[in-house]
């Protein structure tokens, strides 16, 4: 069992005996199996990433502290605190042989990847052996040949093995034991699965690891515990340190865990004599390195950037001091408290603007407006004199019912006393003076401020300039403080985007919205019709080719996506010009000549051209949009810098289509038929595996 479950299991053995504990394990497995079929495991995803990373760091720190004592030639204490307290005394009484074997193991562990990269053909051949196996084998060989007197592996005997028996004892006590094993084993396993998903999430290409099916994981744990308990074994759990070792060794599927079990069974059955030659110092050095690697500096930088370092630190420290489950519980409590504090952090101010004959009292609310801020809101609204004009600016993204009722009741009362109230901002409805009849919809993300002033009321109204400046002011007030640190980092480090995104200049196509990207993620090129002139046919405009060369050769992007969209004006113009017999000589007409091959592709490949996987195209213009994406990918592949990187396997090309009216993205793949007809498949929220077209 994992560290957190060891204490529980040991206590049950002391109370009920080994055989009854095995029976309790079987019952806990049945309970886990039932929970897996009820599909409750997904609730493990509710845990904040900061808590998961903090849990990993805490486990890694505890493991490293314990194994450091073995590395130095001693034995670990019972807790992380005791291990830390005993460390000065251990350093004063070093065991030279244990330290030498540990140092050799660590040197081989850290140096093995270098041998694989720089050792030529021999290095690549030898480097195929896992670093952990090579390090432990070499340390064992040195310790054996040098006849070093060191504690070694001591495997237990099978002679005292016993099968389970029917549980005996108080029913409530047994039920409590089953529930405890079920919850502790399930939570530890699911949190480990979530943590390993995060560790492996950076992989790409063939090394990409599918995310764990948590309900299947829980059912698997249940079956394992049923079998283990029935055979007289202890509870089975997923453990972060073993899974981390698998990920670091390059594992790409669940078969790595199955093989782990097979190797343990084989070794325990046939290799007992060989295993008992291994010095404990070598194994301790191996486990200590894995533990240290679980404290990931990248994770610390990430949680610091997202202002979650307090949650991370509290979880890690609590895991070290108290244990895994206690640490995760404290981490959840700190995360909830931090979220409540942020939700309640609302600033409310009242200012009077002295205007001739028309003073205005402006109440500004910065932050989320919840019931926690209602007393301050009422106090601020009470400072507005009766019968005068008031403007309430709501500069948050959320307002709950209590705050809404408080604001609405005050507005009604203030209007009844002869005053006027105007409520504006992102979180509130804009209610202007009844005399003007002018109402506006407030700006929200991805939605422009649309004025609904009645016809004929255009005097003194300049919406376009006001919209732009208002948006800039809104950015400086709300968004800039949130992104300033990240932009400062990007300004210092320079841009390092992973993708070139080439799409249309259409104002309805918001690349950051449909790709959920932020500053520094995408190198974007936009033009009319998302066109890519073939090499040598730029006709004086080489801006697209220059951007491609810069992205591929200088920024070293790993993928390029060509994205078309529904209702494309360029494709409509191209389709209309084809019906009229040609493209005119205007700048737009000359530019659209680069899309003529798309028309030809659609005409020649009628019946075998691009299509949607799950629906028919709305009309020929939509088919032309799809054909244009395919054609522009061919133009893109003709550029020498692109072709070279594709041949090297360092660059991927993707096709994409976005239906504006349906807010639906489609990615392009080849359906594998003899015609190799391009297919555009809809991206679903529950199917995140991307498809690529090469």
PDB file of N, CA and C in Angstrom, residues 203-208 498-502 532 548 551-552 556-562 633 636-637 641-656 668 689-694:
ATOM      1  N   UNK A 203       3.916  15.929 -23.200  1.00  0.00           N
ATOM      2  CA  UNK A 203       4.390  15.078 -24.288  1.00  0.00           C
ATOM      3  C   UNK A 203       3.608  15.345 -25.563  1.00  0.00           C
ATOM      4  N   UNK A 204       4.271  15.160 -26.693  1.00  0.00           N
ATOM      5  CA  UNK A 204       3.634  15.354 -27.990  1.00  0.00           C
ATOM      6  C   UNK A 204       3.973  14.174 -28.899  1.00  0.00           C
ATOM      7  N   UNK A 205       3.280  14.105 -30.015  1.00  0.00           N
ATOM      8  CA  UNK A 205       3.584  13.106 -31.028  1.00  0.00           C
ATOM      9  C   UNK A 205       3.349  11.693 -30.531  1.00  0.00           C
ATOM     10  N   UNK A 206       4.253  10.789 -30.899  1.00  0.00           N
ATOM     11  CA  UNK A 206       4.088   9.379 -30.557  1.00  0.00           C
ATOM     12  C   UNK A 206       4.224   9.124 -29.057  1.00  0.00           C
ATOM     13  N   UNK A 207       4.896  10.027 -28.338  1.00  0.00           N
ATOM     14  CA  UNK A 207       5.072   9.847 -26.897  1.00  0.00           C
ATOM     15  C   UNK A 207       3.890  10.377 -26.093  1.00  0.00           C
ATOM     16  N   UNK A 208       2.882  10.897 -26.793  1.00  0.00           N
ATOM     17  CA  UNK A 208       1.729  11.459 -26.096  1.00  0.00           C
ATOM     18  C   UNK A 208       0.991  10.367 -25.328  1.00  0.00           C
ATOM     19  N   UNK A 498       4.692  28.241 -30.124  1.00  0.00           N
ATOM     20  CA  UNK A 498       4.837  26.878 -30.621  1.00  0.00           C
ATOM     21  C   UNK A 498       4.112  26.679 -31.941  1.00  0.00           C
ATOM     22  N   UNK A 499       3.258  27.643 -32.331  1.00  0.00           N
ATOM     23  CA  UNK A 499       2.447  27.451 -33.527  1.00  0.00           C
ATOM     24  C   UNK A 499       2.377  28.727 -34.361  1.00  0.00           C
ATOM     25  N   UNK A 500       2.309  28.518 -35.666  1.00  0.00           N
ATOM     26  CA  UNK A 500       1.953  29.589 -36.603  1.00  0.00           C
ATOM     27  C   UNK A 500       0.508  29.356 -36.984  1.00  0.00           C
ATOM     28  N   UNK A 501      -0.324  30.362 -36.786  1.00  0.00           N
ATOM     29  CA  UNK A 501      -1.756  30.256 -37.081  1.00  0.00           C
ATOM     30  C   UNK A 501      -2.064  31.229 -38.211  1.00  0.00           C
ATOM     31  N   UNK A 502      -2.424  30.691 -39.379  1.00  0.00           N
ATOM     32  CA  UNK A 502      -2.676  31.506 -40.555  1.00  0.00           C
ATOM     33  C   UNK A 502      -4.163  31.453 -40.874  1.00  0.00           C
ATOM     34  N   UNK A 532      -2.117  31.639 -49.083  1.00  0.00           N
ATOM     35  CA  UNK A 532      -0.667  31.481 -49.024  1.00  0.00           C
ATOM     36  C   UNK A 532      -0.158  31.413 -50.460  1.00  0.00           C
ATOM     37  N   UNK A 548       6.100  33.206 -42.839  1.00  0.00           N
ATOM     38  CA  UNK A 548       6.301  31.758 -42.758  1.00  0.00           C
ATOM     39  C   UNK A 548       7.773  31.445 -42.486  1.00  0.00           C
ATOM     40  N   UNK A 551       8.666  32.399 -38.897  1.00  0.00           N
ATOM     41  CA  UNK A 551       8.100  31.480 -37.908  1.00  0.00           C
ATOM     42  C   UNK A 551       8.818  30.137 -37.911  1.00  0.00           C
ATOM     43  N   UNK A 552       9.167  29.641 -39.110  1.00  0.00           N
ATOM     44  CA  UNK A 552       9.741  28.299 -39.224  1.00  0.00           C
ATOM     45  C   UNK A 552      11.231  28.293 -38.882  1.00  0.00           C
ATOM     46  N   UNK A 556      11.146  28.778 -34.852  1.00  0.00           N
ATOM     47  CA  UNK A 556      11.173  27.318 -34.760  1.00  0.00           C
ATOM     48  C   UNK A 556       9.837  26.764 -34.251  1.00  0.00           C
ATOM     49  N   UNK A 557       8.746  27.231 -34.838  1.00  0.00           N
ATOM     50  CA  UNK A 557       7.435  26.718 -34.441  1.00  0.00           C
ATOM     51  C   UNK A 557       7.351  25.238 -34.768  1.00  0.00           C
ATOM     52  N   UNK A 558       6.493  24.527 -34.045  1.00  0.00           N
ATOM     53  CA  UNK A 558       6.361  23.090 -34.212  1.00  0.00           C
ATOM     54  C   UNK A 558       5.165  22.697 -35.069  1.00  0.00           C
ATOM     55  N   UNK A 559       4.255  23.627 -35.307  1.00  0.00           N
ATOM     56  CA  UNK A 559       3.106  23.313 -36.144  1.00  0.00           C
ATOM     57  C   UNK A 559       2.603  24.583 -36.815  1.00  0.00           C
ATOM     58  N   UNK A 560       1.951  24.402 -37.968  1.00  0.00           N
ATOM     59  CA  UNK A 560       1.320  25.496 -38.696  1.00  0.00           C
ATOM     60  C   UNK A 560      -0.110  25.088 -38.989  1.00  0.00           C
ATOM     61  N   UNK A 561      -1.042  25.966 -38.682  1.00  0.00           N
ATOM     62  CA  UNK A 561      -2.458  25.702 -38.922  1.00  0.00           C
ATOM     63  C   UNK A 561      -3.003  26.731 -39.907  1.00  0.00           C
ATOM     64  N   UNK A 562      -3.666  26.239 -40.959  1.00  0.00           N
ATOM     65  CA  UNK A 562      -4.396  27.103 -41.894  1.00  0.00           C
ATOM     66  C   UNK A 562      -5.870  26.969 -41.556  1.00  0.00           C
ATOM     67  N   UNK A 633      -2.801  24.586 -47.840  1.00  0.00           N
ATOM     68  CA  UNK A 633      -1.836  23.701 -47.201  1.00  0.00           C
ATOM     69  C   UNK A 633      -0.825  23.174 -48.221  1.00  0.00           C
ATOM     70  N   UNK A 636       1.519  25.919 -48.842  1.00  0.00           N
ATOM     71  CA  UNK A 636       2.401  26.044 -47.684  1.00  0.00           C
ATOM     72  C   UNK A 636       3.518  25.012 -47.747  1.00  0.00           C
ATOM     73  N   UNK A 637       3.166  23.769 -48.079  1.00  0.00           N
ATOM     74  CA  UNK A 637       4.157  22.694 -48.128  1.00  0.00           C
ATOM     75  C   UNK A 637       5.175  22.899 -49.238  1.00  0.00           C
ATOM     76  N   UNK A 641      11.475  26.100 -46.721  1.00  0.00           N
ATOM     77  CA  UNK A 641      11.750  25.999 -45.287  1.00  0.00           C
ATOM     78  C   UNK A 641      10.740  25.079 -44.610  1.00  0.00           C
ATOM     79  N   UNK A 642       9.492  25.130 -45.072  1.00  0.00           N
ATOM     80  CA  UNK A 642       8.459  24.266 -44.503  1.00  0.00           C
ATOM     81  C   UNK A 642       8.720  22.812 -44.883  1.00  0.00           C
ATOM     82  N   UNK A 643       8.990  22.578 -46.167  1.00  0.00           N
ATOM     83  CA  UNK A 643       9.226  21.207 -46.634  1.00  0.00           C
ATOM     84  C   UNK A 643      10.403  20.570 -45.898  1.00  0.00           C
ATOM     85  N   UNK A 644      11.449  21.355 -45.647  1.00  0.00           N
ATOM     86  CA  UNK A 644      12.631  20.816 -44.975  1.00  0.00           C
ATOM     87  C   UNK A 644      12.307  20.388 -43.541  1.00  0.00           C
ATOM     88  N   UNK A 645      11.602  21.242 -42.811  1.00  0.00           N
ATOM     89  CA  UNK A 645      11.271  20.910 -41.424  1.00  0.00           C
ATOM     90  C   UNK A 645      10.283  19.749 -41.341  1.00  0.00           C
ATOM     91  N   UNK A 646       9.382  19.654 -42.316  1.00  0.00           N
ATOM     92  CA  UNK A 646       8.441  18.534 -42.333  1.00  0.00           C
ATOM     93  C   UNK A 646       9.192  17.225 -42.561  1.00  0.00           C
ATOM     94  N   UNK A 647      10.159  17.249 -43.500  1.00  0.00           N
ATOM     95  CA  UNK A 647      10.952  16.035 -43.753  1.00  0.00           C
ATOM     96  C   UNK A 647      11.721  15.607 -42.509  1.00  0.00           C
ATOM     97  N   UNK A 648      12.181  16.579 -41.726  1.00  0.00           N
ATOM     98  CA  UNK A 648      12.934  16.271 -40.513  1.00  0.00           C
ATOM     99  C   UNK A 648      12.035  15.773 -39.385  1.00  0.00           C
ATOM    100  N   UNK A 649      10.731  15.868 -39.587  1.00  0.00           N
ATOM    101  CA  UNK A 649       9.809  15.451 -38.533  1.00  0.00           C
ATOM    102  C   UNK A 649       9.658  16.472 -37.427  1.00  0.00           C
ATOM    103  N   UNK A 650      10.089  17.713 -37.682  1.00  0.00           N
ATOM    104  CA  UNK A 650      10.054  18.751 -36.652  1.00  0.00           C
ATOM    105  C   UNK A 650       8.894  19.719 -36.832  1.00  0.00           C
ATOM    106  N   UNK A 651       8.070  19.517 -37.854  1.00  0.00           N
ATOM    107  CA  UNK A 651       6.991  20.462 -38.131  1.00  0.00           C
ATOM    108  C   UNK A 651       5.768  19.694 -38.614  1.00  0.00           C
ATOM    109  N   UNK A 652       4.594  20.071 -38.094  1.00  0.00           N
ATOM    110  CA  UNK A 652       3.332  19.467 -38.508  1.00  0.00           C
ATOM    111  C   UNK A 652       2.454  20.530 -39.151  1.00  0.00           C
ATOM    112  N   UNK A 653       1.679  20.132 -40.150  1.00  0.00           N
ATOM    113  CA  UNK A 653       0.757  21.021 -40.841  1.00  0.00           C
ATOM    114  C   UNK A 653      -0.667  20.583 -40.528  1.00  0.00           C
ATOM    115  N   UNK A 654      -1.520  21.555 -40.205  1.00  0.00           N
ATOM    116  CA  UNK A 654      -2.888  21.252 -39.817  1.00  0.00           C
ATOM    117  C   UNK A 654      -3.859  22.098 -40.635  1.00  0.00           C
ATOM    118  N   UNK A 655      -5.014  21.534 -40.915  1.00  0.00           N
ATOM    119  CA  UNK A 655      -6.100  22.256 -41.547  1.00  0.00           C
ATOM    120  C   UNK A 655      -7.258  22.401 -40.586  1.00  0.00           C
ATOM    121  N   UNK A 656      -7.949  23.539 -40.651  1.00  0.00           N
ATOM    122  CA  UNK A 656      -9.028  23.803 -39.703  1.00  0.00           C
ATOM    123  C   UNK A 656     -10.091  24.661 -40.380  1.00  0.00           C
ATOM    124  N   UNK A 668      -9.037  18.995 -39.885  1.00  0.00           N
ATOM    125  CA  UNK A 668      -8.938  18.220 -41.111  1.00  0.00           C
ATOM    126  C   UNK A 668      -8.089  16.981 -40.901  1.00  0.00           C
ATOM    127  N   UNK A 689      -8.470  14.889 -28.446  1.00  0.00           N
ATOM    128  CA  UNK A 689      -7.334  14.444 -29.251  1.00  0.00           C
ATOM    129  C   UNK A 689      -7.378  15.147 -30.597  1.00  0.00           C
ATOM    130  N   UNK A 690      -6.311  15.873 -30.921  1.00  0.00           N
ATOM    131  CA  UNK A 690      -6.314  16.616 -32.172  1.00  0.00           C
ATOM    132  C   UNK A 690      -5.933  15.704 -33.326  1.00  0.00           C
ATOM    133  N   UNK A 691      -6.418  16.084 -34.506  1.00  0.00           N
ATOM    134  CA  UNK A 691      -6.101  15.340 -35.712  1.00  0.00           C
ATOM    135  C   UNK A 691      -5.243  16.238 -36.581  1.00  0.00           C
ATOM    136  N   UNK A 692      -4.287  15.630 -37.258  1.00  0.00           N
ATOM    137  CA  UNK A 692      -3.410  16.448 -38.081  1.00  0.00           C
ATOM    138  C   UNK A 692      -3.457  15.986 -39.524  1.00  0.00           C
ATOM    139  N   UNK A 693      -3.237  16.962 -40.438  1.00  0.00           N
ATOM    140  CA  UNK A 693      -3.187  16.668 -41.867  1.00  0.00           C
ATOM    141  C   UNK A 693      -1.795  16.978 -42.344  1.00  0.00           C
ATOM    142  N   UNK A 694      -1.195  16.072 -43.032  1.00  0.00           N
ATOM    143  CA  UNK A 694       0.206  16.269 -43.407  1.00  0.00           C
ATOM    144  C   UNK A 694       0.289  16.365 -44.910  1.00  0.00           C
TER     145      UNK A 694
END
